[in-house]
Tab-separated table of C-alpha atoms in Angstrom:
chain	number	residue	atom	x	y	z
S	1	MET	CA	83.727	-6.126	-65.264
S	2	GLN	CA	85.681	-3.716	-67.372
S	3	ALA	CA	83.294	-0.867	-67.969
S	4	PRO	CA	81.450	0.001	-69.947
S	5	HIS	CA	80.091	-2.926	-71.937
S	6	VAL	CA	76.824	-3.385	-73.702
S	7	VAL	CA	75.622	-6.782	-72.526
S	8	VAL	CA	73.068	-8.665	-74.627
S	9	VAL	CA	71.129	-11.036	-72.370
S	10	MET	CA	70.139	-13.852	-74.713
S	11	GLY	CA	68.252	-17.135	-74.632
S	12	VAL	CA	64.916	-18.698	-75.450
S	13	SER	CA	61.690	-17.173	-74.206
S	14	GLY	CA	61.091	-17.871	-70.520
S	15	THR	CA	64.729	-17.961	-69.380
S	16	GLY	CA	64.353	-14.679	-67.520
S	17	LYS	CA	66.086	-12.322	-69.931
S	18	SER	CA	64.031	-9.336	-68.794
S	19	THR	CA	64.299	-10.099	-65.082
S	20	ILE	CA	68.031	-10.784	-65.181
S	21	GLY	CA	68.669	-7.941	-67.638
S	22	GLN	CA	66.976	-5.404	-65.372
S	23	SER	CA	68.777	-6.734	-62.304
S	24	LEU	CA	72.154	-6.773	-64.063
S	25	ALA	CA	71.694	-3.231	-65.386
S	26	ALA	CA	70.778	-1.966	-61.911
S	27	LEU	CA	73.808	-3.689	-60.389
S	28	LEU	CA	76.126	-2.257	-63.056
S	29	GLY	CA	74.513	1.190	-62.964
S	30	VAL	CA	73.727	1.271	-66.684
S	31	PRO	CA	70.483	1.615	-68.689
S	32	TYR	CA	68.359	-1.403	-69.557
S	33	ALA	CA	66.422	-1.912	-72.793
S	34	GLU	CA	63.749	-4.551	-73.308
S	35	ALA	CA	64.042	-6.218	-76.728
S	36	ASP	CA	60.292	-6.758	-76.908
S	37	ASP	CA	59.924	-2.971	-77.128
S	38	PHE	CA	61.892	-2.985	-80.392
S	39	HIS	CA	59.497	-5.341	-82.233
S	40	PRO	CA	57.388	-3.776	-84.950
S	41	PRO	CA	53.617	-4.284	-84.402
S	42	GLU	CA	53.488	-6.905	-87.166
S	43	ASN	CA	55.893	-9.155	-85.229
S	44	ILE	CA	53.838	-8.922	-82.037
S	45	THR	CA	50.647	-9.725	-83.953
S	46	LYS	CA	52.305	-12.736	-85.566
S	47	MET	CA	53.702	-14.114	-82.293
S	48	SER	CA	50.427	-13.444	-80.446
S	49	ALA	CA	48.718	-15.625	-83.050
S	50	GLY	CA	51.156	-18.459	-82.235
S	51	MET	CA	53.204	-18.060	-85.404
S	52	PRO	CA	57.002	-18.040	-85.099
S	53	LEU	CA	58.930	-15.184	-86.643
S	54	ASP	CA	61.123	-15.911	-89.628
S	55	ASP	CA	64.511	-14.382	-90.309
S	56	ALA	CA	63.006	-11.608	-92.458
S	57	ASP	CA	60.680	-10.638	-89.596
S	58	ARG	CA	63.648	-10.309	-87.276
S	59	VAL	CA	65.794	-8.003	-89.452
S	60	PRO	CA	64.191	-4.659	-88.459
S	61	TRP	CA	64.024	-5.802	-84.829
S	62	LEU	CA	67.700	-6.789	-84.726
S	63	ASP	CA	68.707	-3.588	-86.498
S	64	ALA	CA	66.839	-1.494	-83.924
S	65	ILE	CA	68.514	-3.362	-81.059
S	66	GLY	CA	71.890	-3.052	-82.788
S	67	ALA	CA	71.376	0.709	-83.175
S	68	TRP	CA	70.584	1.002	-79.455
S	69	ALA	CA	73.710	-1.002	-78.569
S	70	HIS	CA	75.807	1.110	-80.962
S	71	ASP	CA	74.541	4.306	-79.317
S	72	ARG	CA	75.534	2.873	-75.896
S	73	THR	CA	79.076	1.946	-77.023
S	74	GLY	CA	81.520	3.410	-74.525
S	75	LEU	CA	78.672	4.174	-72.128
S	76	GLY	CA	77.470	0.688	-71.231
S	77	GLY	CA	74.039	-0.847	-71.147
S	78	VAL	CA	72.113	-4.078	-70.945
S	79	VAL	CA	69.565	-5.234	-73.503
S	80	SER	CA	67.553	-8.430	-73.560
S	81	CYS	CA	67.363	-10.144	-76.950
S	82	SER	CA	66.815	-13.799	-77.757
S	83	ALA	CA	69.733	-13.700	-80.270
S	84	LEU	CA	69.121	-17.386	-80.889
S	85	LYS	CA	71.094	-17.764	-84.105
S	86	ARG	CA	74.712	-16.960	-84.800
S	87	ALA	CA	73.601	-14.820	-87.751
S	88	TYR	CA	71.501	-12.673	-85.405
S	89	ARG	CA	74.442	-12.176	-83.054
S	90	ASP	CA	76.678	-11.379	-86.020
S	91	ARG	CA	74.181	-8.708	-87.075
S	92	LEU	CA	74.221	-7.206	-83.570
S	93	ARG	CA	78.044	-7.284	-83.527
S	94	ALA	CA	78.144	-5.600	-86.940
S	95	ALA	CA	76.232	-2.673	-85.418
S	96	ALA	CA	78.077	-2.697	-82.075
S	97	PRO	CA	81.329	-4.717	-82.288
S	98	ASP	CA	82.056	-4.612	-78.548
S	99	VAL	CA	78.814	-6.228	-77.339
S	100	VAL	CA	79.158	-9.095	-74.883
S	101	PHE	CA	76.600	-11.914	-74.717
S	102	LEU	CA	75.126	-13.418	-71.557
S	103	HIS	CA	73.402	-16.651	-72.628
S	104	LEU	CA	70.796	-17.781	-70.108
S	105	THR	CA	70.435	-21.551	-70.380
S	106	GLY	CA	68.142	-24.069	-68.778
S	107	ASP	CA	66.152	-27.252	-68.960
S	108	ARG	CA	63.238	-27.161	-71.411
S	109	ALA	CA	60.744	-28.428	-68.805
S	110	LEU	CA	61.729	-25.702	-66.305
S	111	ILE	CA	61.445	-23.009	-68.962
S	112	ALA	CA	58.062	-24.345	-70.161
S	113	ASP	CA	56.791	-24.194	-66.557
S	114	ARG	CA	57.903	-20.578	-66.319
S	115	LEU	CA	56.155	-19.709	-69.576
S	116	ARG	CA	52.911	-21.322	-68.353
S	117	ASP	CA	53.099	-19.197	-65.187
S	118	ARG	CA	53.820	-15.950	-67.064
S	119	LYS	CA	50.850	-13.650	-67.518
S	120	GLY	CA	50.285	-10.833	-69.982
S	121	HIS	CA	53.049	-11.668	-72.464
S	122	PHE	CA	52.485	-12.137	-76.190
S	123	MET	CA	54.912	-15.082	-76.515
S	124	PRO	CA	52.968	-18.351	-76.038
S	125	GLU	CA	54.484	-21.565	-74.708
S	126	ALA	CA	53.549	-23.194	-78.031
S	127	LEU	CA	56.470	-21.393	-79.690
S	128	LEU	CA	59.086	-22.698	-77.236
S	129	ASP	CA	59.972	-25.705	-79.394
S	130	SER	CA	60.617	-23.424	-82.385
S	131	GLN	CA	62.924	-21.341	-80.207
S	132	PHE	CA	64.913	-24.376	-79.059
S	133	ALA	CA	65.085	-25.568	-82.684
S	134	ASP	CA	66.575	-22.206	-83.719
S	135	LEU	CA	68.963	-21.923	-80.763
S	136	GLN	CA	72.635	-21.959	-81.712
S	137	PRO	CA	74.721	-21.701	-78.524
S	138	LEU	CA	77.606	-19.269	-78.328
S	139	GLN	CA	80.668	-20.434	-80.213
S	140	ASP	CA	84.257	-20.173	-79.023
S	141	ASP	CA	84.928	-17.109	-81.164
S	142	GLU	CA	81.936	-15.222	-79.722
S	143	ARG	CA	82.563	-13.015	-76.714
S	144	GLY	CA	80.168	-14.151	-74.036
S	145	VAL	CA	79.299	-16.447	-71.165
S	146	GLU	CA	76.582	-18.956	-70.274
S	147	VAL	CA	74.712	-19.005	-66.968
S	148	ASP	CA	72.150	-21.617	-65.891
S	149	VAL	CA	68.707	-20.266	-64.920
S	150	THR	CA	67.763	-22.901	-62.352
S	151	PRO	CA	68.613	-20.806	-59.232
S	152	GLN	CA	66.795	-17.721	-57.972
S	153	PRO	CA	67.225	-14.510	-60.026
S	154	SER	CA	69.581	-12.910	-57.484
S	155	VAL	CA	71.906	-15.923	-57.730
S	156	ILE	CA	71.723	-15.923	-61.530
S	157	THR	CA	72.579	-12.220	-61.638
S	158	GLN	CA	75.527	-12.651	-59.271
S	159	ARG	CA	76.852	-15.564	-61.348
S	160	ALA	CA	76.459	-13.461	-64.482
S	161	VAL	CA	78.518	-10.637	-62.951
S	162	GLU	CA	81.209	-13.132	-61.899
S	163	GLU	CA	81.339	-14.810	-65.319
S	164	LEU	CA	81.427	-11.484	-67.165
S	165	ALA	CA	84.235	-10.296	-64.865
S	166	ARG	CA	86.141	-13.519	-65.577
S	167	LEU	CA	85.641	-12.903	-69.291
S	168	ASP	CA	87.203	-9.445	-68.858
S	169	ALA	CA	90.084	-10.862	-66.818
S	170	ASP	CA	90.872	-13.311	-69.621
S	171	ARG	CA	90.784	-10.564	-72.272
S	172	PRO	CA	94.135	-9.395	-73.575
S	173	ALA	CA	94.904	-5.785	-72.656
């Protein structure tokens, strides 16, 4: 990869954004930020109660993540963030125009199994359908790559590095 990028690891809950984000950051030698840490307490309370966030709930969260990415511009970093809708990614790009997206994709049944096995997280499996309903995959004019989450995390991370490097190789100088 051309360094330094800020990579936003995106996808629905349960795709492994935190696991892959931490692994990718360690491999690239850049800081990692967990998007869940940017949520205001009201958002966590709402999600813990099984209520999906609406766009208004996400604005301060996205702005905080965007500010972090902006501060890392030219230095590099990795941040996990669902970034499900194009408008959310546009908001992140408005704050940090050079961000690159890594969209973790997978089968709904596999992801639901992972959510059922996850302990101590405020995001319940019951909200997975709302996340898939909101998901707008990366479009051709968005700088990013997709990687399937079926393999083991080490394989996913290696594929992510390869795809991001290919993205850089295809970028005009």
